[in-house]
Amino acid sequence: MATCFWLRSCGARRLGSTFPGCRLHPRAGGLVPAPGPAAPGPAQLRGYAGGLAGLSAALLRTDSFVGGRWLPAAATFPVQDPASGAALGMVADCGVSEARAAVRAAYEAFCSWRKVSAKERSSLLRKWYNLMIQNKDDLARIITAESGKPLKEAHGEILYSAFFLEWFSEEARRVYGDIIYTPAKDKRALVLKQPVGVAAVITPWNFPSAMITRKVGAALAAGCTVVVKPAEDTPFSALALAELASQAGIPPGVYNVIPCSRKNAKEVGEAICTDPLVSKISFTGSTTTGKILLHHAANSVKRVSMELGGLAPFIVFDSANVDQAVAGALASKFRNTGQTCVCSNRFLVQRGIHDAFVKAFAEAMKKNLHVGNGFEEGTTQGPLINEKAVEKVEKQVNDAVSKGATIVTGGKRHHLGKNFFEPTLLSNVTQDMLCTHEETFGPLAPVIKFDTEEEAIAIANATDVGLAGYFYSQDPAQIWRVAEQLEVGMVGVNEGLISSVECPFGGVKQSGLGREGSKYGIDEYLELKYVCYGGL
């Protein structure tokens, strides 16, 4: 039923099954079987592609993109719609040889791209941004198709994604050095900023477009080239960006994409991260995987940026405005069905306001959260990315209930399908429960009652990660104290949504290294060179 609605909403006619040897070619309004041998074209989708039929054929790429060319791999892997389980298409399953070829292409391109003027790099990034805006509807539908994200949120991600290209197109022309006057009268000291080289970019499925442009925009603006390995669940977004980069005139080899299956992900990741031609690794994902990549980087002392796991506290003090806190909690916790790295994971509510907050939060969840297919109008909560993600939420709920927690609302799988889970609120939560010390990545909000400010800060900081944190208070002195004492890289004060292209994104402790976005983001792709100019 969900798939039928999707096809209707995309304005596409229903497609029959396709079989090995049957090729598809683009036609206005959808994809139809080609009458004969298919000429090379922008949308030769392997296998069943009905779920993507209503989209622009030019953006539906399934091969790797290396050196400015679309290249097939020896094998393919399926990409599925998490809402219905239907196959969206078969994508090139790159291996070690394809990964190394992509690195070589990026290195060859770097030798010339680094010499391109900042103004020209800026202009090309701006053209890429303009094309994203022109194609924002189709790009958003691709995100919803492969990740399940509600279409309204997908549109928001595309704008956020494009804004990174716009931002770094402007920052490209603001890479300044320094002149240092030393005690020696016949010398001058210069500090230059130069691109580090080829960057290996490994991105997650939860923001399949924005996590690419946030890294790639900065890298290209600095004069670096990139090899992108997108998440196996969501390769179509990365490949669509490659098509638009090509249309924008980004030179061959500057932006390369090598999709691969979960089976090949480990060896492909290792290949690009250990290749001597790669100078930089940028990764967004789990802390566990980040540690593995750090080991790879250590062997050749590569530069790294790591945006890893979080366990964000959301603290509500007695002085807080309850309505504001509830609105912030909804936005922070349930965006992308709880599948963001900065989602609130633990709700700490002071005793004096606890009962009022829990009651208001439950009512707001029931009123404002609507589970459904991401293409259905009114859906705010789509599917989780796969059944394993559902099992993790279910395990945390069962663990909490077995240890005394109370289910206020939700608490079980949703009847829509195996990848859906009800938005869930738990009270009477204690610190020995899994949901308080294990990142959830799902629609679960556990509430812990506390008494004092000191107790809340101690609970919030009692973890080895520190990406984001949130708190609500109307006490100015308390706001300064808590903001300074929370051990996180980003703090939301009376605000549940904190991400912005203009602001630095990143964490402390085991939540990562470096910062992305903002004026600081481009520094992650630049080396400082000191030049001593003598004989003056």
Coordinates of C-alpha atoms in Angstrom, one line a residue:
M1 CA 0.0 0.0 0.0
A2 CA 2.8 2.4 0.9
T3 CA 4.6 1.7 -2.3
C4 CA 1.4 2.3 -4.4
F5 CA 1.0 5.6 -2.7
W6 CA 4.6 6.5 -3.4
L7 CA 4.2 5.8 -7.1
R8 CA 1.0 7.8 -7.2
S9 CA 2.6 10.7 -5.3
C10 CA 5.5 10.8 -7.7
G11 CA 3.2 10.9 -10.7
A12 CA 4.7 7.8 -12.2
R13 CA 2.9 4.9 -13.9
R14 CA 3.2 1.5 -12.4
L15 CA 6.1 -0.7 -13.7
G16 CA 6.1 -4.4 -14.1
S17 CA 9.0 -6.7 -13.1
T18 CA 12.2 -6.6 -15.1
F19 CA 14.4 -9.6 -15.7
P20 CA 18.1 -10.2 -16.3
G21 CA 19.0 -8.7 -19.7
C22 CA 16.2 -6.2 -19.6
R23 CA 17.5 -2.6 -19.7
L24 CA 15.6 0.6 -18.9
H25 CA 16.0 3.9 -20.5
P26 CA 14.7 7.4 -19.6
R27 CA 11.4 8.8 -20.9
A28 CA 9.4 11.7 -19.7
G29 CA 7.4 10.7 -16.8
G30 CA 9.3 7.6 -15.9
L31 CA 11.4 4.6 -17.1
V32 CA 10.2 2.1 -19.7
P33 CA 11.8 -1.0 -21.2
A34 CA 14.1 -0.2 -24.0
P35 CA 13.1 -1.8 -27.3
G36 CA 16.6 -2.7 -28.3
P37 CA 20.2 -2.4 -27.1
A38 CA 20.4 0.6 -24.8
A39 CA 22.7 3.4 -25.8
P40 CA 24.9 4.8 -23.1
G41 CA 22.6 7.1 -21.2
P42 CA 22.1 8.8 -17.8
A43 CA 19.7 6.2 -16.3
Q44 CA 20.4 2.7 -17.2
L45 CA 19.2 1.2 -14.0
R46 CA 20.0 -2.4 -13.4
G47 CA 17.1 -4.6 -12.2
Y48 CA 13.8 -3.4 -10.7
A49 CA 13.7 0.4 -10.5
G50 CA 10.0 1.0 -10.1
G51 CA 10.4 2.8 -6.8
L52 CA 12.4 5.6 -8.5
A53 CA 10.3 5.8 -11.6
G54 CA 8.9 9.2 -11.0
L55 CA 12.3 10.9 -10.6
S56 CA 14.5 12.7 -13.0
A57 CA 16.3 9.9 -15.0
A58 CA 19.4 12.0 -15.4
L59 CA 20.1 11.9 -11.6
L60 CA 19.5 8.1 -11.2
R61 CA 23.0 6.8 -11.6
T62 CA 24.1 3.3 -10.6
D63 CA 27.8 3.1 -11.6
S64 CA 30.8 4.4 -9.8
F65 CA 32.0 7.9 -10.8
V66 CA 35.8 8.0 -11.2
G67 CA 37.9 10.4 -13.2
G68 CA 34.8 12.1 -14.6
R69 CA 33.5 8.9 -16.1
W70 CA 30.7 6.5 -15.1
L71 CA 32.2 3.1 -14.6
P72 CA 30.5 -0.2 -13.9
A73 CA 31.9 -2.7 -11.4
A74 CA 32.1 -6.5 -11.9
A75 CA 29.3 -7.0 -9.4
T76 CA 26.3 -5.1 -8.1
F77 CA 24.3 -4.8 -4.8
P78 CA 20.7 -4.0 -4.1
V79 CA 19.4 -0.8 -2.5
Q80 CA 16.1 -1.1 -0.7
D81 CA 13.3 1.2 0.3
P82 CA 13.2 0.9 4.1
A83 CA 9.5 1.7 4.2
S84 CA 8.3 -1.1 2.0
G85 CA 11.3 -3.3 1.5
A86 CA 11.0 -3.0 -2.3
A87 CA 14.2 -3.0 -4.3
L88 CA 15.1 0.5 -5.7
G89 CA 17.9 -0.7 -8.0
M90 CA 21.2 -2.4 -8.3
V91 CA 24.3 -0.3 -7.8
A92 CA 28.0 -0.9 -8.7
D93 CA 29.7 -2.9 -5.9
C94 CA 33.2 -1.5 -6.0
G95 CA 36.1 -3.4 -4.5
V96 CA 39.7 -2.7 -3.7
S97 CA 40.8 -2.3 -7.3
E98 CA 38.1 0.3 -8.0
A99 CA 39.0 2.1 -4.8
R100 CA 42.7 2.4 -5.7
A101 CA 41.8 3.5 -9.2
A102 CA 39.6 6.3 -7.7
V103 CA 42.5 7.4 -5.5
R104 CA 44.9 7.5 -8.4
A105 CA 42.3 9.6 -10.4
A106 CA 41.9 12.0 -7.5
Y107 CA 45.7 12.3 -7.1
E108 CA 46.2 13.1 -10.7
A109 CA 43.4 15.6 -10.6
F110 CA 44.9 17.2 -7.5
C111 CA 48.1 18.1 -9.3
S112 CA 46.1 20.5 -11.4
W113 CA 43.1 21.4 -9.2
R114 CA 45.4 22.8 -6.5
K115 CA 46.7 25.3 -9.0
V116 CA 43.2 26.5 -10.0
S117 CA 42.6 30.0 -8.7
A118 CA 40.4 30.4 -5.6
K119 CA 38.0 32.5 -7.6
E120 CA 37.5 29.8 -10.2
R121 CA 37.0 27.1 -7.5
S122 CA 34.5 29.4 -5.9
S123 CA 32.6 29.8 -9.2
L124 CA 32.5 26.1 -9.8
L125 CA 31.2 25.3 -6.3
R126 CA 28.6 28.1 -6.8
K127 CA 27.4 26.4 -10.0
W128 CA 27.1 23.1 -8.2
Y129 CA 25.0 24.8 -5.5
N130 CA 22.8 26.4 -8.2
L131 CA 22.2 23.0 -9.8
M132 CA 21.3 21.5 -6.4
I133 CA 18.7 24.2 -5.9
Q134 CA 17.3 23.7 -9.4
N135 CA 17.0 19.9 -8.7
K136 CA 16.0 20.1 -5.1
D137 CA 12.7 18.3 -5.5
D138 CA 14.2 15.3 -7.2
L139 CA 17.1 15.2 -4.8
A140 CA 14.8 15.2 -1.9
R141 CA 12.7 12.3 -3.3
I142 CA 15.9 10.3 -3.7
I143 CA 16.7 10.8 0.0
T144 CA 13.2 9.7 1.0
A145 CA 13.3 6.7 -1.3
E146 CA 16.6 5.3 0.0
S147 CA 16.6 6.4 3.7
G148 CA 12.8 6.6 4.5
K149 CA 13.2 10.2 5.8
P150 CA 9.9 12.1 5.6
L151 CA 9.8 14.2 2.4
K152 CA 9.5 17.5 4.2
E153 CA 12.7 16.7 6.2
A154 CA 14.4 15.5 3.0
H155 CA 13.7 18.9 1.4
G156 CA 15.2 20.5 4.4
E157 CA 18.3 18.3 4.1
I158 CA 18.8 19.3 0.5
L159 CA 18.7 23.0 1.3
Y160 CA 21.1 22.4 4.2
S161 CA 23.3 20.3 1.9
A162 CA 23.4 22.9 -0.9
F163 CA 24.1 25.7 1.6
F164 CA 27.4 24.0 2.4
L165 CA 28.5 24.4 -1.2
E166 CA 27.4 28.0 -1.2
W167 CA 29.2 28.7 2.1
F168 CA 32.5 27.1 1.0
S169 CA 32.3 28.7 -2.4
E170 CA 32.6 31.9 -0.5
E171 CA 35.2 30.7 2.0
A172 CA 37.5 29.5 -0.9
R173 CA 38.4 33.2 -1.5
R174 CA 39.1 33.8 2.2
V175 CA 42.1 31.5 2.8
Y176 CA 44.6 34.0 4.1
G177 CA 48.2 33.6 5.2
D178 CA 50.4 35.7 7.5
I179 CA 53.6 37.8 7.4
I180 CA 55.6 37.6 10.7
Y181 CA 58.3 40.1 11.5
T182 CA 61.3 38.4 13.2
P183 CA 64.1 40.2 15.1
A184 CA 66.4 39.7 12.0
K185 CA 66.2 42.8 9.8
D186 CA 67.2 40.9 6.7
K187 CA 64.5 38.2 7.0
R188 CA 60.8 37.9 6.7
A189 CA 58.7 35.0 7.8
L190 CA 55.7 34.0 5.7
V191 CA 52.9 31.5 6.6
L192 CA 51.1 29.9 3.7
K193 CA 48.0 27.8 3.7
Q194 CA 48.0 25.0 1.1
P195 CA 45.7 22.0 0.4
V196 CA 46.6 18.8 2.1
G197 CA 46.0 16.6 -1.0
V198 CA 43.5 13.8 -1.7
A199 CA 40.8 13.3 1.0
A200 CA 39.1 10.0 1.6
V201 CA 35.5 10.8 2.6
I202 CA 33.3 8.2 4.3
T203 CA 29.7 9.2 5.0
P204 CA 26.7 7.8 6.8
W205 CA 23.1 7.0 5.6
N206 CA 21.2 9.3 7.9
F207 CA 22.1 12.5 6.0
P208 CA 23.2 11.0 2.7
S209 CA 23.6 14.4 1.0
A210 CA 24.5 16.9 3.7
M211 CA 27.3 14.8 5.2
I212 CA 28.9 14.7 1.7
T213 CA 28.7 18.4 0.9
R214 CA 29.8 19.5 4.4
K215 CA 33.1 17.7 3.8
V216 CA 33.5 17.9 0.0
G217 CA 32.6 21.6 -0.1
A218 CA 35.4 22.5 2.3
A219 CA 37.8 20.1 0.6
L220 CA 37.3 21.4 -2.9
A221 CA 37.3 25.0 -1.7
A222 CA 40.7 24.4 -0.2
G223 CA 42.0 22.9 -3.4
C224 CA 41.8 19.2 -2.4
T225 CA 40.3 16.4 -4.4
V226 CA 38.1 13.7 -2.9
V227 CA 37.1 10.0 -3.1
V228 CA 33.7 9.5 -1.5
K229 CA 32.5 6.1 -0.2
P230 CA 28.8 6.6 0.6
A231 CA 26.9 4.4 3.0
E232 CA 25.7 1.1 1.3
D233 CA 22.1 2.0 2.3
T234 CA 22.0 5.3 0.5
P235 CA 24.4 5.5 -2.5
F236 CA 21.9 7.2 -4.9
S237 CA 22.3 10.6 -3.2
A238 CA 26.1 10.6 -3.6
L239 CA 25.8 9.5 -7.2
A240 CA 23.2 12.2 -8.0
L241 CA 25.6 14.8 -6.5
A242 CA 28.3 13.4 -8.9
E243 CA 26.0 14.0 -11.9
L244 CA 25.4 17.6 -10.8
A245 CA 29.1 18.1 -10.1
S246 CA 29.8 17.0 -13.6
Q247 CA 27.2 19.3 -15.0
A248 CA 28.6 22.2 -13.0
G249 CA 32.0 21.7 -14.6
I250 CA 33.9 20.3 -11.7
P251 CA 37.0 18.8 -13.5
P252 CA 37.3 15.0 -13.9
G253 CA 38.9 13.3 -10.9
V254 CA 38.1 16.1 -8.4
Y255 CA 35.0 14.4 -7.1
N256 CA 34.9 10.6 -7.2
V257 CA 32.3 8.2 -5.8
I258 CA 32.8 4.5 -5.2
P259 CA 29.7 2.8 -3.8
C260 CA 30.0 -0.6 -2.4
S261 CA 28.0 -3.2 -0.5
R262 CA 28.2 -3.9 3.2
K263 CA 30.2 -7.0 2.4
N264 CA 32.9 -4.9 0.7
A265 CA 32.8 -1.9 2.9
K266 CA 35.6 -2.9 5.3
E267 CA 38.2 -3.7 2.6
V268 CA 37.2 -0.7 0.5
G269 CA 37.4 1.6 3.5
E270 CA 40.8 0.2 4.5
A271 CA 42.1 0.5 0.9
I272 CA 41.3 4.2 0.6
C273 CA 42.4 5.0 4.2
T274 CA 45.8 3.3 3.9
D275 CA 46.6 4.3 0.3
P276 CA 49.8 6.4 0.4
L277 CA 48.3 8.9 -2.1
V278 CA 45.6 9.8 0.4
S279 CA 46.6 12.6 2.8
K280 CA 43.3 13.1 4.7
I281 CA 40.5 11.0 6.1
S282 CA 37.1 12.5 6.9
F283 CA 34.6 10.2 8.5
T284 CA 31.1 10.5 10.0
G285 CA 29.8 7.4 11.8
S286 CA 30.1 5.2 14.8
T287 CA 32.9 5.6 17.4
T288 CA 33.8 2.0 16.9
T289 CA 34.4 2.4 13.2
G290 CA 36.1 5.7 13.7
K291 CA 38.7 4.0 16.0
I292 CA 39.5 1.5 13.2
L293 CA 40.0 4.2 10.7
L294 CA 42.3 6.1 13.2
H295 CA 44.5 3.0 13.3
H296 CA 44.7 3.0 9.5
A297 CA 45.5 6.7 9.5
A298 CA 48.2 6.3 12.2
N299 CA 50.3 3.9 10.0
S300 CA 51.0 6.7 7.6
V301 CA 50.3 9.7 9.8
K302 CA 47.3 11.0 7.8
R303 CA 45.3 14.0 8.8
V304 CA 41.8 13.1 10.1
S305 CA 38.4 14.6 10.9
M306 CA 36.1 12.3 12.9
E307 CA 32.5 13.1 13.7
L308 CA 31.5 10.1 15.8
G309 CA 28.8 8.9 18.2
G310 CA 26.9 10.9 20.7
L311 CA 24.8 10.4 23.8
A312 CA 23.3 13.9 24.0
P313 CA 21.7 15.0 27.4
F314 CA 18.6 17.2 27.3
I315 CA 18.3 18.9 30.7
V316 CA 15.1 20.6 31.9
F317 CA 15.6 22.7 35.0
D318 CA 12.8 23.9 37.3
S319 CA 13.1 27.4 36.0
A320 CA 12.4 26.3 32.4
N321 CA 9.4 27.2 30.3
V322 CA 7.7 23.9 30.0
D323 CA 6.1 24.6 26.6
Q324 CA 9.4 25.7 25.1
A325 CA 11.2 22.7 26.6
V326 CA 8.6 20.3 25.1
A327 CA 8.8 21.9 21.7
G328 CA 12.6 21.7 21.8
A329 CA 12.5 18.0 23.0
L330 CA 10.2 17.1 20.0
A331 CA 12.5 18.8 17.5
S332 CA 15.7 17.4 19.0
K333 CA 14.6 13.9 19.7
F334 CA 12.3 12.9 16.8
R335 CA 13.9 14.6 13.8
N336 CA 14.6 11.9 11.2
T337 CA 12.8 9.5 13.5
G338 CA 15.5 9.8 16.1
Q339 CA 18.3 8.9 13.7
T340 CA 20.7 11.8 14.0
C341 CA 24.0 12.0 15.8
V342 CA 22.9 15.0 17.8
C343 CA 19.5 13.6 18.9
S344 CA 18.8 13.9 22.6
N345 CA 19.4 10.5 24.0
R346 CA 18.8 11.1 27.8
F347 CA 16.2 13.5 29.2
L348 CA 17.1 14.8 32.6
V349 CA 14.2 16.6 34.3
Q350 CA 14.4 18.4 37.7
R351 CA 12.0 17.1 40.3
G352 CA 9.9 20.2 40.6
I353 CA 8.9 20.3 36.9
H354 CA 9.2 16.6 36.2
D355 CA 5.5 15.5 36.2
A356 CA 4.3 18.5 34.2
F357 CA 7.0 18.0 31.6
V358 CA 6.3 14.3 31.2
K359 CA 2.6 14.9 30.8
A360 CA 3.0 17.7 28.3
F361 CA 5.7 15.8 26.4
A362 CA 3.4 12.7 26.0
E363 CA 0.5 14.8 24.8
A364 CA 2.7 16.6 22.3
M365 CA 4.0 13.3 21.0
K366 CA 0.5 11.9 20.5
K367 CA -0.6 15.1 18.8
N368 CA 2.3 16.0 16.6
L369 CA 4.1 12.7 15.7
H370 CA 2.6 10.7 12.8
V371 CA 4.2 7.5 11.6
G372 CA 4.0 6.6 7.9
N373 CA 5.8 6.3 4.6
G374 CA 8.0 9.3 4.0
F375 CA 6.2 10.2 0.8
E376 CA 2.8 10.4 2.6
E377 CA 1.6 13.9 3.4
G378 CA 1.7 14.5 7.2
T379 CA 4.3 11.9 8.0
T380 CA 6.7 13.1 10.6
Q381 CA 8.1 9.6 11.6
G382 CA 9.3 7.4 8.8
P383 CA 10.8 3.9 9.1
L384 CA 14.1 3.2 10.7
I385 CA 16.9 2.4 8.2
N386 CA 16.6 -1.4 8.7
E387 CA 15.3 -4.1 11.0
K388 CA 18.5 -4.2 13.0
A389 CA 17.9 -0.6 14.0
V390 CA 14.4 -1.5 15.2
E391 CA 15.7 -4.4 17.2
K392 CA 18.1 -2.1 19.0
V393 CA 15.3 0.3 20.1
E394 CA 13.1 -2.7 21.1
K395 CA 16.0 -4.1 23.2
Q396 CA 16.5 -0.9 25.0
V397 CA 12.8 -0.5 25.8
N398 CA 12.6 -4.1 27.1
D399 CA 15.7 -3.7 29.2
A400 CA 14.4 -0.5 30.7
V401 CA 10.9 -1.9 31.5
S402 CA 12.5 -5.0 33.1
K403 CA 14.5 -2.7 35.4
G404 CA 11.5 -0.6 36.5
A405 CA 10.9 2.0 33.8
T406 CA 7.3 2.9 32.9
I407 CA 6.0 3.2 29.3
V408 CA 4.1 6.5 29.1
T409 CA 3.4 6.2 25.4
G410 CA 4.5 3.9 22.5
G411 CA 6.8 1.1 23.4
K412 CA 6.5 -1.4 20.6
R413 CA 6.9 -2.0 16.9
H414 CA 4.4 -0.2 14.6
H415 CA 1.9 -2.1 12.6
L416 CA 3.0 -0.4 9.3
G417 CA 5.9 -2.8 8.9
K418 CA 9.1 -4.4 10.2
N419 CA 11.2 -1.2 10.1
F420 CA 8.7 1.1 11.9
F421 CA 8.6 1.7 15.7
E422 CA 6.2 3.7 17.8
P423 CA 7.5 7.0 19.2
T424 CA 8.2 6.0 22.8
L425 CA 8.4 7.9 26.1
L426 CA 9.7 6.2 29.2
S427 CA 9.6 7.5 32.8
N428 CA 11.1 6.2 36.0
V429 CA 14.4 5.7 34.1
T430 CA 17.6 5.0 36.0
Q431 CA 21.2 5.1 35.0
D432 CA 21.7 1.4 35.0
M433 CA 19.5 1.0 31.9
L434 CA 20.9 0.5 28.4
C435 CA 19.0 3.6 27.0
T436 CA 21.0 5.9 29.3
H437 CA 24.5 4.8 28.3
E438 CA 24.1 3.4 24.8
E439 CA 23.2 5.6 21.8
T440 CA 19.7 4.7 20.6
F441 CA 19.4 6.1 17.1
G442 CA 15.6 5.7 17.2
P443 CA 12.4 7.2 18.5
L444 CA 12.9 6.6 22.2
A445 CA 12.9 9.3 24.9
P446 CA 13.9 8.1 28.4
V447 CA 13.3 10.5 31.3
I448 CA 15.5 10.6 34.4
K449 CA 14.4 12.6 37.4
F450 CA 17.1 14.7 39.2
D451 CA 17.2 17.0 42.2
T452 CA 20.2 19.5 41.9
E453 CA 22.1 21.2 39.1
E454 CA 25.3 19.5 40.2
E455 CA 23.6 16.1 39.9
A456 CA 22.3 16.8 36.4
I457 CA 25.8 17.9 35.2
A458 CA 27.4 14.8 36.8
I459 CA 24.9 12.5 35.0
A460 CA 25.3 14.4 31.7
N461 CA 29.1 14.2 31.8
A462 CA 29.3 10.6 32.9
T463 CA 30.1 9.2 29.5
D464 CA 33.1 8.9 27.2
V465 CA 31.5 10.8 24.4
G466 CA 30.5 14.4 24.1
L467 CA 29.0 15.6 20.8
A468 CA 25.9 17.8 21.7
G469 CA 24.0 18.7 24.8
Y470 CA 20.8 20.7 25.4
F471 CA 19.3 22.4 28.4
Y472 CA 16.3 24.7 29.3
S473 CA 16.5 27.3 32.0
Q474 CA 15.4 30.9 32.6
D475 CA 18.2 31.6 35.1
P476 CA 21.0 33.6 33.5
A477 CA 23.6 32.6 36.0
Q478 CA 22.7 29.0 35.7
I479 CA 22.8 29.2 31.9
W480 CA 26.4 30.4 32.0
R481 CA 27.4 27.7 34.5
V482 CA 25.9 24.8 32.8
A483 CA 26.9 25.8 29.2
E484 CA 30.5 26.0 30.4
Q485 CA 30.5 22.8 32.4
L486 CA 28.8 20.4 29.9
E487 CA 31.5 18.3 28.3
V488 CA 30.2 18.5 24.7
G489 CA 31.3 20.2 21.5
M490 CA 27.9 21.9 20.9
V491 CA 25.3 23.2 23.4
G492 CA 21.7 24.2 22.7
V493 CA 20.4 26.6 25.4
N494 CA 16.6 26.8 25.2
E495 CA 16.9 25.5 21.7
G496 CA 16.6 21.9 20.3
L497 CA 17.9 22.5 16.8
I498 CA 21.5 23.7 16.6
S499 CA 23.0 22.8 13.2
S500 CA 23.9 25.6 10.8
V501 CA 26.4 25.9 8.0
E502 CA 27.8 29.0 9.6
C503 CA 28.6 27.3 13.0
P504 CA 31.3 24.7 13.8
F505 CA 30.0 21.1 14.1
G506 CA 31.9 18.5 16.1
G507 CA 32.5 16.9 19.5
V508 CA 34.9 16.2 22.3
K509 CA 36.1 13.1 24.0
Q510 CA 35.3 10.0 21.9
S511 CA 32.8 11.9 19.8
G512 CA 35.5 12.9 17.4
L513 CA 38.3 15.2 16.2
G514 CA 38.1 18.5 14.2
R515 CA 35.2 20.7 13.2
E516 CA 33.0 20.8 10.1
G517 CA 31.1 23.7 8.6
S518 CA 31.7 27.4 9.6
K519 CA 34.9 29.3 8.9
Y520 CA 36.9 26.7 10.7
G521 CA 35.8 23.8 8.5
I522 CA 38.1 24.7 5.6
D523 CA 41.1 24.6 7.9
E524 CA 40.7 20.8 8.2
Y525 CA 41.9 20.5 4.6
L526 CA 44.8 23.0 4.7
E527 CA 48.4 22.6 5.8
L528 CA 50.4 25.5 7.2
K529 CA 53.8 26.1 5.5
Y530 CA 56.3 28.4 7.1
V531 CA 58.6 30.2 4.6
C532 CA 61.7 32.0 5.8
Y533 CA 62.6 34.6 3.2
G534 CA 66.2 35.8 3.8
G535 CA 68.8 38.0 2.2
L536 CA 66.6 41.1 2.2

